[in-house]
Amino acid sequence: MRTLERRVAEAITDHLARGGPDPDPRALARVIGEAAGATGCALVVDGRRHQWGDGGGPWREHDIACGGVVVGVLAVTPESVGPLSAVAAVLGAPVAAIRLVEETDRLRREGDAAVRALDDDRWRAAAEMEQERRGLERDLHDGAQHHLVSLRMSLALAEHAIGTGAGLERVADLEARLAETERVLIDTATGILPDALVAGGLATALRTELARHDHVTLDTAGLRRRYPAPVESAVYFVVLEAVNNARKHAGGARVAVTVRDGYRGLEFAVADNGPGFAVASSNAGLPNLAARAASVGGVVDVRSAPGAGTEVSGVVPI
């Protein structure tokens, strides 16, 4: 056995001298197997089997210890190979080094994975914050600005009627509208949807909002069901912005709003009989409409031509 031990020890020493500071467990198994005259040899470290040879016969196994701690298992075939205890004793330090290297690699991989996961979480959080910011921006644009445009138009009328009874009435109306605008800004900043939308649904919310605007009619006779809150919120703000655009760019034009249940899903349309425009050469306000509808899987289509009015229509699929 001393001859086998010496052959294995010399082979291991020579292999480590040529292979660098980190032993290759598979190569080390080959060195041991060849030195011992085995047809197969394997080192089992941390549950991983590093095998050389075909291993066609029964295996003889022996624990490998270093400092009184089992660090691996040596297995050879055939069983006729001499006793393994002395060989296993020689392998204690190299296998402990292999185990340390593999443990270091495992910890490094786990650390890298943790760093990547942290980066992913950080990017995801940033993306969600940006999405929330853009959503708040759209809500301010579509909700609060809608009221402000109406205020500006009412103020222009008040200027012509000031000094008369009608003028005083318009000033009172402006004060009420300012209070409403303040409420909308507060609700938007705190992420609260209009009470009418939450409690009564899309038809009730649009009826409440659009009833105060002259030259705007609303048809919700074909809307008979509720939709998920994000869908109703998206369509609500799309319709308000479309009405707002019509009042800004087609002053005095009549605006017809239709919302209904369609075979494709929740359908809506805002049509005015204003001057119209060349759709290809203007996209004022349209990106916001498209982005708002797309956030719930919907689409928006804008049809207009000079002298032919404008229609903004869309659908959110069921």
Coordinates of C-alpha atoms in Angstrom, one line a residue:
M1 CA 0.0 0.0 0.0
R2 CA 2.9 2.3 0.7
T3 CA 3.8 2.0 -3.0
L4 CA 0.3 3.0 -4.2
E5 CA 0.3 5.8 -1.6
R6 CA 3.6 7.1 -2.9
R7 CA 2.6 6.9 -6.5
V8 CA -0.7 8.8 -5.9
A9 CA 1.1 11.4 -3.6
E10 CA 3.8 12.0 -6.3
A11 CA 1.2 12.3 -9.0
I12 CA -0.9 14.7 -7.0
T13 CA 2.1 16.8 -6.1
D14 CA 3.2 17.0 -9.7
H15 CA -0.3 17.8 -10.9
L16 CA -0.7 20.7 -8.4
A17 CA 2.7 22.0 -9.3
R18 CA 1.8 22.2 -13.0
G19 CA -1.9 23.2 -12.6
G20 CA -1.7 26.4 -10.5
P21 CA -3.2 27.2 -7.1
D22 CA -6.7 25.9 -7.8
P23 CA -6.9 22.1 -8.3
D24 CA -9.1 20.8 -11.1
P25 CA -11.2 18.1 -9.5
R26 CA -11.8 16.2 -12.7
A27 CA -8.1 16.3 -13.7
L28 CA -7.2 15.3 -10.2
A29 CA -9.5 12.3 -10.4
R30 CA -7.7 11.3 -13.6
V31 CA -4.3 11.6 -12.0
I32 CA -5.4 9.4 -9.1
G33 CA -7.1 6.9 -11.3
E34 CA -4.1 6.5 -13.6
A35 CA -1.6 6.3 -10.7
A36 CA -3.7 3.7 -8.9
G37 CA -4.3 1.6 -12.1
A38 CA -8.1 2.1 -11.8
T39 CA -10.5 2.2 -14.7
G40 CA -12.6 5.0 -13.1
C41 CA -12.1 7.5 -10.3
A42 CA -14.4 10.2 -8.9
L43 CA -14.1 12.9 -6.4
V44 CA -17.4 14.0 -4.8
V45 CA -17.2 17.5 -3.3
D46 CA -20.3 19.3 -1.9
G47 CA -22.6 16.9 -3.6
R48 CA -21.0 17.4 -7.1
R49 CA -19.4 14.3 -8.7
H50 CA -16.2 14.9 -10.7
Q51 CA -15.5 11.6 -12.5
W52 CA -12.8 10.3 -14.8
G53 CA -13.1 7.0 -16.7
D54 CA -16.1 4.9 -17.7
G55 CA -16.8 3.4 -14.2
G56 CA -18.0 0.2 -15.6
G57 CA -17.7 -1.9 -12.4
P58 CA -18.6 -1.6 -8.7
W59 CA -17.2 1.4 -6.9
R60 CA -15.3 1.5 -3.6
E61 CA -15.7 4.7 -1.6
H62 CA -13.9 6.3 1.2
D63 CA -14.4 9.6 3.0
I64 CA -11.8 12.3 2.6
A65 CA -11.1 14.3 5.8
C66 CA -9.2 17.5 6.5
G67 CA -8.7 18.7 10.1
G68 CA -11.1 16.1 11.3
V69 CA -13.9 17.3 9.0
V70 CA -15.2 15.3 6.0
V71 CA -14.7 17.4 2.9
G72 CA -15.4 14.9 0.2
V73 CA -15.6 11.3 -1.0
L74 CA -13.1 9.3 -3.1
A75 CA -14.5 6.6 -5.3
V76 CA -12.6 4.2 -7.5
T77 CA -13.4 1.2 -9.7
P78 CA -12.8 -1.7 -9.8
E79 CA -13.0 -2.7 -6.2
S80 CA -9.8 -4.6 -6.6
V81 CA -7.8 -1.4 -6.4
G82 CA -5.9 -1.3 -3.1
P83 CA -7.2 0.2 0.1
L84 CA -8.3 3.9 -0.1
S85 CA -7.6 5.1 3.4
A86 CA -4.0 6.2 2.8
V87 CA -4.9 7.8 -0.6
A88 CA -7.8 9.6 1.0
A89 CA -5.6 10.9 3.7
V90 CA -3.2 12.4 1.1
L91 CA -6.2 14.1 -0.6
G92 CA -7.5 15.9 2.4
A93 CA -5.8 19.3 1.7
P94 CA -6.3 19.4 -2.1
V95 CA -10.0 18.4 -1.8
A96 CA -10.5 21.0 1.0
A97 CA -9.0 23.6 -1.4
I98 CA -11.4 22.4 -4.2
R99 CA -14.3 22.7 -1.8
L100 CA -13.2 26.2 -0.8
V101 CA -12.9 27.3 -4.4
E102 CA -16.3 25.9 -5.3
E103 CA -17.9 27.5 -2.2
T104 CA -16.2 30.8 -3.2
D105 CA -17.6 30.5 -6.7
R106 CA -21.0 29.7 -5.4
L107 CA -21.0 32.7 -3.1
R108 CA -19.7 34.9 -5.9
R109 CA -22.5 33.7 -8.2
E110 CA -25.1 34.3 -5.5
G111 CA -23.6 37.7 -4.9
D112 CA -23.7 38.5 -8.6
A113 CA -27.3 37.3 -8.8
A114 CA -28.2 39.4 -5.7
V115 CA -26.6 42.5 -7.3
R116 CA -28.5 41.9 -10.6
A117 CA -31.7 41.4 -8.7
L118 CA -31.1 44.6 -6.8
D119 CA -30.4 46.5 -10.1
D120 CA -33.6 45.0 -11.6
D121 CA -35.6 46.1 -8.5
R122 CA -34.0 49.5 -8.7
W123 CA -34.8 49.9 -12.4
R124 CA -38.3 48.5 -11.9
A125 CA -38.9 51.0 -9.0
A126 CA -37.6 53.8 -11.2
A127 CA -39.8 52.8 -14.1
E128 CA -42.9 52.5 -11.8
M129 CA -42.1 55.9 -10.3
E130 CA -41.8 57.4 -13.8
Q131 CA -45.1 55.7 -14.9
E132 CA -46.8 57.2 -11.8
R133 CA -45.3 60.6 -12.5
R134 CA -46.5 60.5 -16.1
G135 CA -49.9 59.3 -15.0
L136 CA -50.1 62.2 -12.6
E137 CA -49.0 64.5 -15.3
R138 CA -51.7 63.2 -17.7
D139 CA -54.3 63.5 -14.9
L140 CA -53.4 67.1 -14.3
H141 CA -53.4 67.8 -18.0
D142 CA -56.6 66.0 -18.8
G143 CA -58.5 66.9 -15.7
A144 CA -57.4 70.2 -14.2
Q145 CA -56.5 71.9 -17.6
H146 CA -60.0 71.0 -18.8
H147 CA -61.4 73.2 -16.0
L148 CA -58.9 75.9 -16.5
V149 CA -59.8 76.2 -20.2
S150 CA -63.4 76.5 -19.3
L151 CA -62.5 79.2 -16.8
R152 CA -60.6 81.2 -19.4
M153 CA -63.5 81.1 -21.7
S154 CA -65.9 82.2 -19.0
L155 CA -63.6 85.0 -18.0
A156 CA -63.7 86.3 -21.5
L157 CA -67.4 86.4 -21.5
A158 CA -67.4 88.1 -18.1
E159 CA -65.2 90.8 -19.4
H160 CA -67.9 91.7 -21.9
A161 CA -70.7 91.6 -19.4
I162 CA -69.0 93.3 -16.5
G163 CA -70.8 96.1 -14.8
T164 CA -74.2 94.5 -15.3
G165 CA -76.2 92.0 -13.4
A166 CA -75.2 89.3 -15.8
G167 CA -71.6 90.2 -15.1
L168 CA -72.0 89.7 -11.4
E169 CA -73.6 86.3 -12.0
R170 CA -70.6 85.3 -14.2
V171 CA -68.2 86.3 -11.5
A172 CA -70.0 84.1 -9.0
D173 CA -69.9 81.3 -11.5
L174 CA -66.2 81.8 -11.9
E175 CA -65.7 81.6 -8.2
A176 CA -67.6 78.3 -8.1
R177 CA -65.5 77.0 -11.0
L178 CA -62.3 78.0 -9.3
A179 CA -63.4 76.0 -6.2
E180 CA -64.1 73.0 -8.5
T181 CA -60.7 73.4 -10.1
E182 CA -59.0 73.4 -6.7
R183 CA -60.8 70.3 -5.8
V184 CA -59.7 68.5 -9.0
L185 CA -56.1 69.5 -8.4
I186 CA -56.2 68.2 -4.8
D187 CA -57.9 65.0 -5.9
T188 CA -55.4 64.5 -8.7
A189 CA -52.4 65.2 -6.5
T190 CA -53.6 62.6 -4.0
G191 CA -54.5 60.0 -6.6
I192 CA -58.2 60.2 -5.9
L193 CA -60.6 59.6 -8.8
P194 CA -63.7 61.8 -9.0
D195 CA -66.4 60.6 -6.6
A196 CA -68.9 60.3 -9.4
L197 CA -66.6 58.0 -11.3
V198 CA -65.9 55.7 -8.3
A199 CA -69.5 55.6 -7.1
G200 CA -71.6 55.8 -10.2
G201 CA -69.3 54.7 -13.0
L202 CA -68.3 56.2 -16.3
A203 CA -71.8 57.4 -17.4
T204 CA -72.5 59.2 -14.2
A205 CA -69.0 60.8 -14.1
L206 CA -69.2 62.1 -17.7
R207 CA -72.8 63.3 -17.1
T208 CA -71.7 65.2 -14.0
E209 CA -68.7 66.8 -15.7
L210 CA -70.1 67.6 -19.1
A211 CA -73.5 68.9 -18.0
R212 CA -71.9 72.3 -17.1
H213 CA -70.5 72.9 -20.6
D214 CA -72.5 74.5 -23.3
H215 CA -72.7 73.0 -26.8
V216 CA -71.7 69.6 -25.4
T217 CA -74.1 66.7 -25.6
L218 CA -73.6 63.2 -24.1
D219 CA -75.2 59.9 -25.1
T220 CA -74.6 57.0 -22.8
A221 CA -77.8 55.1 -23.6
G222 CA -75.7 52.2 -24.9
L223 CA -73.6 51.9 -21.8
R224 CA -75.2 49.4 -19.5
R225 CA -72.4 47.9 -17.5
R226 CA -69.4 48.8 -15.3
Y227 CA -65.8 48.2 -16.3
P228 CA -62.7 47.8 -14.2
A229 CA -61.6 51.1 -12.5
P230 CA -58.4 51.6 -14.6
V231 CA -60.5 51.2 -17.8
E232 CA -63.2 53.6 -16.7
S233 CA -60.6 56.1 -15.5
A234 CA -58.7 56.0 -18.8
V235 CA -61.8 56.5 -21.0
Y236 CA -63.0 59.2 -18.7
F237 CA -59.8 61.3 -19.1
V238 CA -59.5 60.5 -22.8
V239 CA -63.0 61.8 -23.4
L240 CA -62.4 64.9 -21.3
E241 CA -59.2 65.7 -23.1
A242 CA -60.9 65.2 -26.5
V243 CA -63.7 67.6 -25.4
N244 CA -61.1 70.0 -24.1
N245 CA -59.3 70.0 -27.4
A246 CA -62.5 70.6 -29.3
R247 CA -63.4 73.6 -27.2
K248 CA -59.9 75.0 -27.6
H249 CA -59.4 74.5 -31.3
A250 CA -63.1 74.6 -32.5
G251 CA -64.5 77.3 -30.3
G252 CA -68.3 77.5 -30.5
A253 CA -68.6 74.2 -32.3
R254 CA -71.1 71.6 -31.1
V255 CA -69.5 68.6 -29.5
A256 CA -71.2 65.2 -29.3
V257 CA -69.9 62.6 -26.9
T258 CA -71.0 58.9 -27.2
V259 CA -70.0 56.1 -24.9
R260 CA -71.4 52.6 -25.3
D261 CA -70.9 48.8 -24.9
G262 CA -69.8 47.4 -28.3
Y263 CA -69.1 44.0 -29.5
R264 CA -65.3 44.8 -29.4
G265 CA -65.5 46.3 -25.9
L266 CA -66.0 49.8 -24.4
E267 CA -66.4 52.2 -27.3
F268 CA -66.3 56.0 -27.2
A269 CA -66.4 58.9 -29.6
V270 CA -66.1 62.7 -29.4
A271 CA -67.2 64.5 -32.6
D272 CA -67.4 68.2 -33.3
N273 CA -68.6 70.2 -36.3
G274 CA -65.7 72.7 -36.1
P275 CA -63.2 73.7 -38.8
G276 CA -61.3 70.5 -38.6
F277 CA -57.6 70.1 -39.6
A278 CA -55.2 68.0 -41.6
V279 CA -54.5 65.0 -39.3
A280 CA -51.1 64.3 -40.9
S281 CA -49.8 67.8 -40.2
S282 CA -51.0 68.1 -36.6
N283 CA -50.8 66.0 -33.6
A284 CA -51.8 68.5 -30.9
G285 CA -52.9 66.6 -27.8
L286 CA -53.1 63.3 -29.7
P287 CA -50.1 61.5 -28.1
N288 CA -51.7 61.9 -24.7
L289 CA -54.9 60.4 -25.9
A290 CA -53.1 57.4 -27.4
A291 CA -50.9 56.9 -24.4
R292 CA -53.9 57.0 -22.0
A293 CA -55.9 54.5 -24.0
A294 CA -52.9 52.2 -24.6
S295 CA -52.3 52.0 -20.8
V296 CA -55.4 49.8 -20.6
G297 CA -54.9 48.1 -24.0
G298 CA -57.1 50.5 -26.0
V299 CA -56.6 52.3 -29.2
V300 CA -57.6 55.8 -30.4
D301 CA -58.4 56.9 -33.9
V302 CA -58.6 60.6 -35.0
R303 CA -60.5 61.5 -38.2
S304 CA -60.5 65.1 -39.4
A305 CA -60.2 67.2 -42.5
P306 CA -60.3 71.0 -43.1
G307 CA -63.9 72.1 -43.1
A308 CA -65.2 68.7 -42.1
G309 CA -65.0 68.7 -38.3
T310 CA -63.1 66.2 -36.1
E311 CA -64.0 62.9 -34.5
V312 CA -61.9 61.2 -31.9
S313 CA -63.0 57.6 -31.4
G314 CA -61.6 54.6 -29.6
V315 CA -62.2 51.2 -28.0
V316 CA -60.9 49.3 -25.0
P317 CA -61.2 45.6 -25.8
I318 CA -63.0 43.4 -23.3

